[in-house]
Amino acid sequence: MARIAPPSDLVGLIHGYSDYRERTAGFATRRELPHAEGVFIVNLGDPISITGGNGEWLTLKAGEAFVAGAHLKPALSHSSGAQAGVHIFLPLATLRLLLGTPMHELADRVVSLDALLGRAARELGSSLQAANGRDHRVLLLDQALRRHLLGVEPLNRQQRHALYLLRTRSDLDISAIAAEIGWSRKHMAERVRDAVGVGPRSFRRLLRFQTLTRLIAREADRPDWAGLAAEAGYYDQSHMIKEFGEFSGLTPTAFLARSLPDGGGLVEA
């Protein structure tokens, strides 16, 4: 697995890429936990199947891609044990710009990119399959994302500021954020749902859960659960355990037991 930084003109629009090849033994299904970012993966190997949080099943052959919106329930990925592809890491708001689709329509769903972008998705998959190595794949992705993102009308200023405050100012309640940007709480909730797929409260919960899973991975050897709960922004350890179960269907200790090394995901029992 190689992590590749985005080019300078796409910084802020995407977080980067992961170009991966793997072969596993002993399992073929991963549990994909909810988080506060978009998902965009191009399959370049054996067929894979994805079950979204809504229970819908999608199968992809080599050269096909899928995207996923915000999930409040776990998804499942199924493979033969061998996988290859490219993962584009990007904010949900960027996925909104790329697709031109209100993100609440993709909540708890995984969708074929072909169903949303048609010919452009097929051409991207074919070009990545024919690429001459990793550097060429990255170049092709850079070019494709520039075509679809640069020059596209961004989210309006209030939407961007609302998302920024939801991410960075956990001390502000949602009514205060709405007042600061000059919207009613109801209107802000509608605009946040359009941009990221869920309302402000759920978006904040996803951000907090995402922070927690990253902290647990960092402290995997000897986790201080109470300390991690406080650092992630939970009221206390019992609050953390309750919300962890709601989002993952697991306890934090079961999550650790099923976690693969080096960010490889979560084995589904």
Short mmCIF file of C-alpha atoms in Angstrom, two decimals:
data_model
loop_
_atom_site.label_atom_id
_atom_site.label_comp_id
_atom_site.label_asym_id
_atom_site.label_seq_id
_atom_site.Cartn_x
_atom_site.Cartn_y
_atom_site.Cartn_z
CA MET A 1 0.00 0.00 0.00
CA ALA A 2 1.35 3.42 -0.98
CA ARG A 3 -0.10 6.70 0.30
CA ILE A 4 0.27 9.56 -2.17
CA ALA A 5 -0.21 13.23 -1.34
CA PRO A 6 -2.48 15.35 -3.55
CA PRO A 7 -1.02 17.84 -6.05
CA SER A 8 -0.90 21.41 -4.81
CA ASP A 9 -3.89 22.59 -6.86
CA LEU A 10 -6.12 19.86 -5.35
CA VAL A 11 -5.07 20.36 -1.73
CA GLY A 12 -8.20 21.00 0.31
CA LEU A 13 -10.36 19.28 -2.28
CA ILE A 14 -8.85 15.82 -1.75
CA HIS A 15 -6.67 14.35 1.00
CA GLY A 16 -4.67 12.09 -1.32
CA TYR A 17 -4.64 8.55 -2.68
CA SER A 18 -3.85 5.02 -1.60
CA ASP A 19 -2.65 2.66 -4.33
CA TYR A 20 -2.93 -0.86 -2.93
CA ARG A 21 -2.34 -4.53 -3.67
CA GLU A 22 -3.02 -7.21 -1.10
CA ARG A 23 -3.70 -10.90 -0.54
CA THR A 24 -5.24 -12.00 2.72
CA ALA A 25 -5.61 -15.39 4.37
CA GLY A 26 -8.29 -16.60 6.75
CA PHE A 27 -10.95 -13.98 5.99
CA ALA A 28 -12.60 -12.32 3.02
CA THR A 29 -14.98 -9.79 4.61
CA ARG A 30 -14.20 -6.52 6.38
CA ARG A 31 -16.47 -4.36 8.49
CA GLU A 32 -16.21 -0.73 7.35
CA LEU A 33 -17.09 1.64 10.18
CA PRO A 34 -18.90 4.97 9.85
CA HIS A 35 -16.72 8.05 9.47
CA ALA A 36 -17.02 11.67 8.41
CA GLU A 37 -15.28 11.48 5.02
CA GLY A 38 -16.29 10.49 1.50
CA VAL A 39 -15.35 7.15 -0.08
CA PHE A 40 -14.24 6.77 -3.72
CA ILE A 41 -12.55 3.50 -4.73
CA VAL A 42 -11.64 2.16 -8.17
CA ASN A 43 -11.32 -1.62 -8.25
CA LEU A 44 -8.37 -2.88 -10.32
CA GLY A 45 -8.33 -6.53 -9.29
CA ASP A 46 -10.68 -9.45 -8.66
CA PRO A 47 -14.39 -8.67 -8.25
CA ILE A 48 -15.38 -7.13 -4.93
CA SER A 49 -18.79 -6.66 -3.34
CA ILE A 50 -19.92 -3.97 -0.93
CA THR A 51 -22.94 -4.04 1.34
CA GLY A 52 -23.99 -0.53 2.33
CA GLY A 53 -25.39 0.52 5.65
CA ASN A 54 -28.86 0.25 4.12
CA GLY A 55 -28.27 -3.45 3.27
CA GLU A 56 -28.04 -2.95 -0.51
CA TRP A 57 -25.40 -5.06 -2.28
CA LEU A 58 -23.09 -3.82 -5.05
CA THR A 59 -20.57 -5.92 -7.01
CA LEU A 60 -17.71 -4.37 -8.98
CA LYS A 61 -15.46 -5.90 -11.62
CA ALA A 62 -11.97 -4.64 -12.46
CA GLY A 63 -12.12 -1.12 -13.85
CA GLU A 64 -15.34 -0.26 -12.02
CA ALA A 65 -15.60 2.25 -9.17
CA PHE A 66 -17.94 3.04 -6.33
CA VAL A 67 -18.60 5.96 -4.04
CA ALA A 68 -20.18 6.01 -0.60
CA GLY A 69 -21.85 8.78 1.31
CA ALA A 70 -21.95 9.29 5.06
CA HIS A 71 -22.85 6.14 6.94
CA LEU A 72 -24.45 5.90 10.36
CA LYS A 73 -24.28 2.09 10.18
CA PRO A 74 -21.35 -0.20 9.30
CA ALA A 75 -20.85 -1.35 5.72
CA LEU A 76 -19.25 -4.64 4.66
CA SER A 77 -16.69 -5.28 1.91
CA HIS A 78 -16.35 -8.78 0.48
CA SER A 79 -13.53 -10.12 -1.69
CA SER A 80 -11.83 -13.32 -2.77
CA GLY A 81 -8.97 -12.43 -0.43
CA ALA A 82 -7.01 -10.69 -3.20
CA GLN A 83 -7.63 -7.01 -3.86
CA ALA A 84 -6.11 -4.23 -5.92
CA GLY A 85 -7.22 -0.71 -6.57
CA VAL A 86 -6.97 2.97 -5.82
CA HIS A 87 -8.70 4.73 -2.95
CA ILE A 88 -9.25 8.47 -3.33
CA PHE A 89 -9.55 10.11 0.10
CA LEU A 90 -11.78 13.17 -0.02
CA PRO A 91 -14.20 15.18 2.11
CA LEU A 92 -17.91 14.52 1.76
CA ALA A 93 -18.32 18.09 0.51
CA THR A 94 -15.86 17.37 -2.34
CA LEU A 95 -17.81 14.24 -3.24
CA ARG A 96 -20.87 16.52 -3.44
CA LEU A 97 -19.05 18.74 -5.96
CA LEU A 98 -17.73 15.78 -7.96
CA LEU A 99 -21.09 14.08 -8.32
CA GLY A 100 -23.43 17.06 -8.43
CA THR A 101 -25.74 15.02 -6.20
CA PRO A 102 -27.11 16.18 -2.83
CA MET A 103 -25.28 14.00 -0.34
CA HIS A 104 -28.37 13.08 1.67
CA GLU A 105 -29.34 10.97 -1.35
CA LEU A 106 -26.24 8.82 -0.69
CA ALA A 107 -26.59 8.50 3.09
CA ASP A 108 -25.90 4.89 4.18
CA ARG A 109 -25.51 3.92 0.50
CA VAL A 110 -22.75 2.66 -1.77
CA VAL A 111 -23.31 3.47 -5.44
CA SER A 112 -21.54 2.57 -8.67
CA LEU A 113 -19.75 5.62 -10.07
CA ASP A 114 -21.00 4.59 -13.50
CA ALA A 115 -24.59 5.08 -12.29
CA LEU A 116 -23.77 8.68 -11.40
CA LEU A 117 -21.19 9.81 -13.97
CA GLY A 118 -21.75 7.35 -16.81
CA ARG A 119 -19.18 7.49 -19.61
CA ALA A 120 -16.69 9.53 -17.57
CA ALA A 121 -16.58 6.80 -14.92
CA ARG A 122 -16.06 4.05 -17.51
CA GLU A 123 -13.27 5.99 -19.22
CA LEU A 124 -11.50 6.57 -15.90
CA GLY A 125 -11.67 2.87 -15.00
CA SER A 126 -10.36 1.80 -18.41
CA SER A 127 -7.48 4.27 -18.32
CA LEU A 128 -6.42 3.19 -14.82
CA GLN A 129 -6.49 -0.47 -15.88
CA ALA A 130 -4.24 0.31 -18.85
CA ALA A 131 -1.89 2.60 -16.88
CA ASN A 132 1.84 1.89 -16.89
CA GLY A 133 2.42 1.64 -13.15
CA ARG A 134 1.51 3.60 -10.03
CA ASP A 135 2.92 6.96 -11.10
CA HIS A 136 0.90 6.84 -14.29
CA ARG A 137 -2.28 5.96 -12.35
CA VAL A 138 -1.74 8.92 -10.04
CA LEU A 139 -1.20 11.24 -13.00
CA LEU A 140 -4.44 10.04 -14.59
CA LEU A 141 -6.35 10.55 -11.34
CA ASP A 142 -4.93 14.05 -10.93
CA GLN A 143 -6.04 14.94 -14.45
CA ALA A 144 -9.52 13.45 -14.05
CA LEU A 145 -10.17 15.19 -10.74
CA ARG A 146 -8.95 18.52 -12.10
CA ARG A 147 -11.45 18.22 -14.96
CA HIS A 148 -14.33 17.50 -12.59
CA LEU A 149 -13.46 19.73 -9.63
CA LEU A 150 -11.46 22.78 -10.69
CA GLY A 151 -13.73 25.54 -11.89
CA VAL A 152 -16.83 23.87 -10.45
CA GLU A 153 -18.94 26.23 -8.34
CA PRO A 154 -18.03 25.43 -4.72
CA LEU A 155 -20.31 25.25 -1.75
CA ASN A 156 -21.47 28.69 -0.76
CA ARG A 157 -19.58 30.62 1.89
CA GLN A 158 -22.11 29.92 4.65
CA GLN A 159 -22.06 26.17 3.97
CA ARG A 160 -18.27 26.09 4.07
CA HIS A 161 -18.16 28.10 7.28
CA ALA A 162 -20.83 25.93 8.93
CA LEU A 163 -18.84 22.78 8.15
CA TYR A 164 -15.62 24.40 9.37
CA LEU A 165 -17.21 25.35 12.69
CA LEU A 166 -18.80 21.92 13.12
CA ARG A 167 -15.36 20.37 12.62
CA THR A 168 -13.32 22.74 14.76
CA ARG A 169 -15.56 24.34 17.40
CA SER A 170 -17.10 21.61 19.51
CA ASP A 171 -17.62 24.26 22.21
CA LEU A 172 -20.25 26.03 20.07
CA ASP A 173 -23.77 24.63 20.10
CA ILE A 174 -25.55 24.24 16.78
CA SER A 175 -27.88 27.18 17.37
CA ALA A 176 -24.88 29.45 17.96
CA ILE A 177 -23.26 28.30 14.71
CA ALA A 178 -26.49 28.98 12.80
CA ALA A 179 -26.74 32.43 14.36
CA GLU A 180 -23.12 33.23 13.48
CA ILE A 181 -23.66 32.53 9.79
CA GLY A 182 -27.08 34.20 9.70
CA TRP A 183 -29.26 31.15 9.13
CA SER A 184 -32.06 29.57 11.10
CA ARG A 185 -31.16 26.27 12.72
CA LYS A 186 -33.56 24.47 10.35
CA HIS A 187 -32.05 26.05 7.23
CA MET A 188 -28.52 25.27 8.39
CA ALA A 189 -29.50 21.64 8.98
CA GLU A 190 -30.84 21.43 5.41
CA ARG A 191 -27.67 22.93 3.90
CA VAL A 192 -25.40 20.67 5.96
CA ARG A 193 -27.40 17.61 4.88
CA ASP A 194 -27.03 18.71 1.25
CA ALA A 195 -23.24 19.03 1.65
CA VAL A 196 -22.38 15.96 3.76
CA GLY A 197 -25.50 13.77 3.85
CA VAL A 198 -26.43 14.06 7.52
CA GLY A 199 -27.52 16.86 9.82
CA PRO A 200 -25.19 18.91 12.03
CA ARG A 201 -25.61 16.77 15.15
CA SER A 202 -24.98 13.50 13.30
CA PHE A 203 -22.01 15.04 11.47
CA ARG A 204 -20.46 16.03 14.78
CA ARG A 205 -21.05 12.55 16.19
CA LEU A 206 -19.34 11.03 13.14
CA LEU A 207 -16.39 13.39 13.54
CA ARG A 208 -16.06 12.42 17.20
CA PHE A 209 -16.30 8.69 16.43
CA GLN A 210 -13.74 9.04 13.64
CA THR A 211 -11.38 10.79 16.05
CA LEU A 212 -11.89 8.02 18.59
CA THR A 213 -11.10 5.16 16.20
CA ARG A 214 -7.89 6.93 15.14
CA LEU A 215 -6.89 7.43 18.77
CA ILE A 216 -7.59 3.79 19.59
CA ALA A 217 -5.41 2.69 16.67
CA ARG A 218 -2.64 4.94 17.96
CA GLU A 219 -2.90 3.54 21.50
CA ALA A 220 -3.68 -0.04 20.49
CA ASP A 221 -1.11 -1.68 22.77
CA ARG A 222 -2.31 -0.19 26.05
CA PRO A 223 -5.43 1.92 25.60
CA ASP A 224 -6.51 4.20 28.45
CA TRP A 225 -10.23 4.11 27.69
CA ALA A 226 -11.21 6.95 30.00
CA GLY A 227 -8.40 9.13 28.64
CA LEU A 228 -9.29 8.32 25.03
CA ALA A 229 -12.96 9.12 25.69
CA ALA A 230 -12.02 12.53 27.06
CA GLU A 231 -9.54 13.27 24.27
CA ALA A 232 -12.11 12.41 21.60
CA GLY A 233 -14.73 14.65 23.20
CA TYR A 234 -17.07 12.24 24.98
CA TYR A 235 -18.67 13.10 28.30
CA ASP A 236 -17.22 10.00 29.92
CA GLN A 237 -16.23 6.39 29.22
CA SER A 238 -19.79 5.05 29.38
CA HIS A 239 -20.90 7.63 26.81
CA MET A 240 -18.04 6.54 24.55
CA ILE A 241 -18.92 2.84 24.86
CA LYS A 242 -22.61 3.50 24.13
CA GLU A 243 -21.92 5.53 21.01
CA PHE A 244 -19.19 3.14 19.86
CA GLY A 245 -21.76 0.33 19.95
CA GLU A 246 -24.32 2.39 18.04
CA PHE A 247 -21.92 3.13 15.18
CA SER A 248 -19.93 -0.09 15.01
CA GLY A 249 -22.02 -2.85 16.59
CA LEU A 250 -18.95 -3.67 18.71
CA THR A 251 -17.33 -2.78 21.99
CA PRO A 252 -14.02 -0.90 21.79
CA THR A 253 -12.14 -4.00 22.98
CA ALA A 254 -13.80 -6.16 20.30
CA PHE A 255 -12.84 -3.51 17.75
CA LEU A 256 -9.21 -3.80 18.84
CA ALA A 257 -9.31 -7.59 18.71
CA ARG A 258 -10.58 -7.54 15.10
CA SER A 259 -8.33 -4.73 13.83
CA LEU A 260 -5.72 -5.57 11.22
CA PRO A 261 -2.24 -4.04 11.42
CA ASP A 262 -1.15 -0.95 9.47
CA GLY A 263 -4.64 0.38 8.98
CA GLY A 264 -5.79 -2.76 7.16
CA GLY A 265 -9.35 -2.56 8.44
CA LEU A 266 -11.58 -4.66 10.62
CA VAL A 267 -12.12 -8.39 10.19
CA GLU A 268 -15.79 -9.35 10.09
CA ALA A 269 -16.52 -12.37 12.29
#
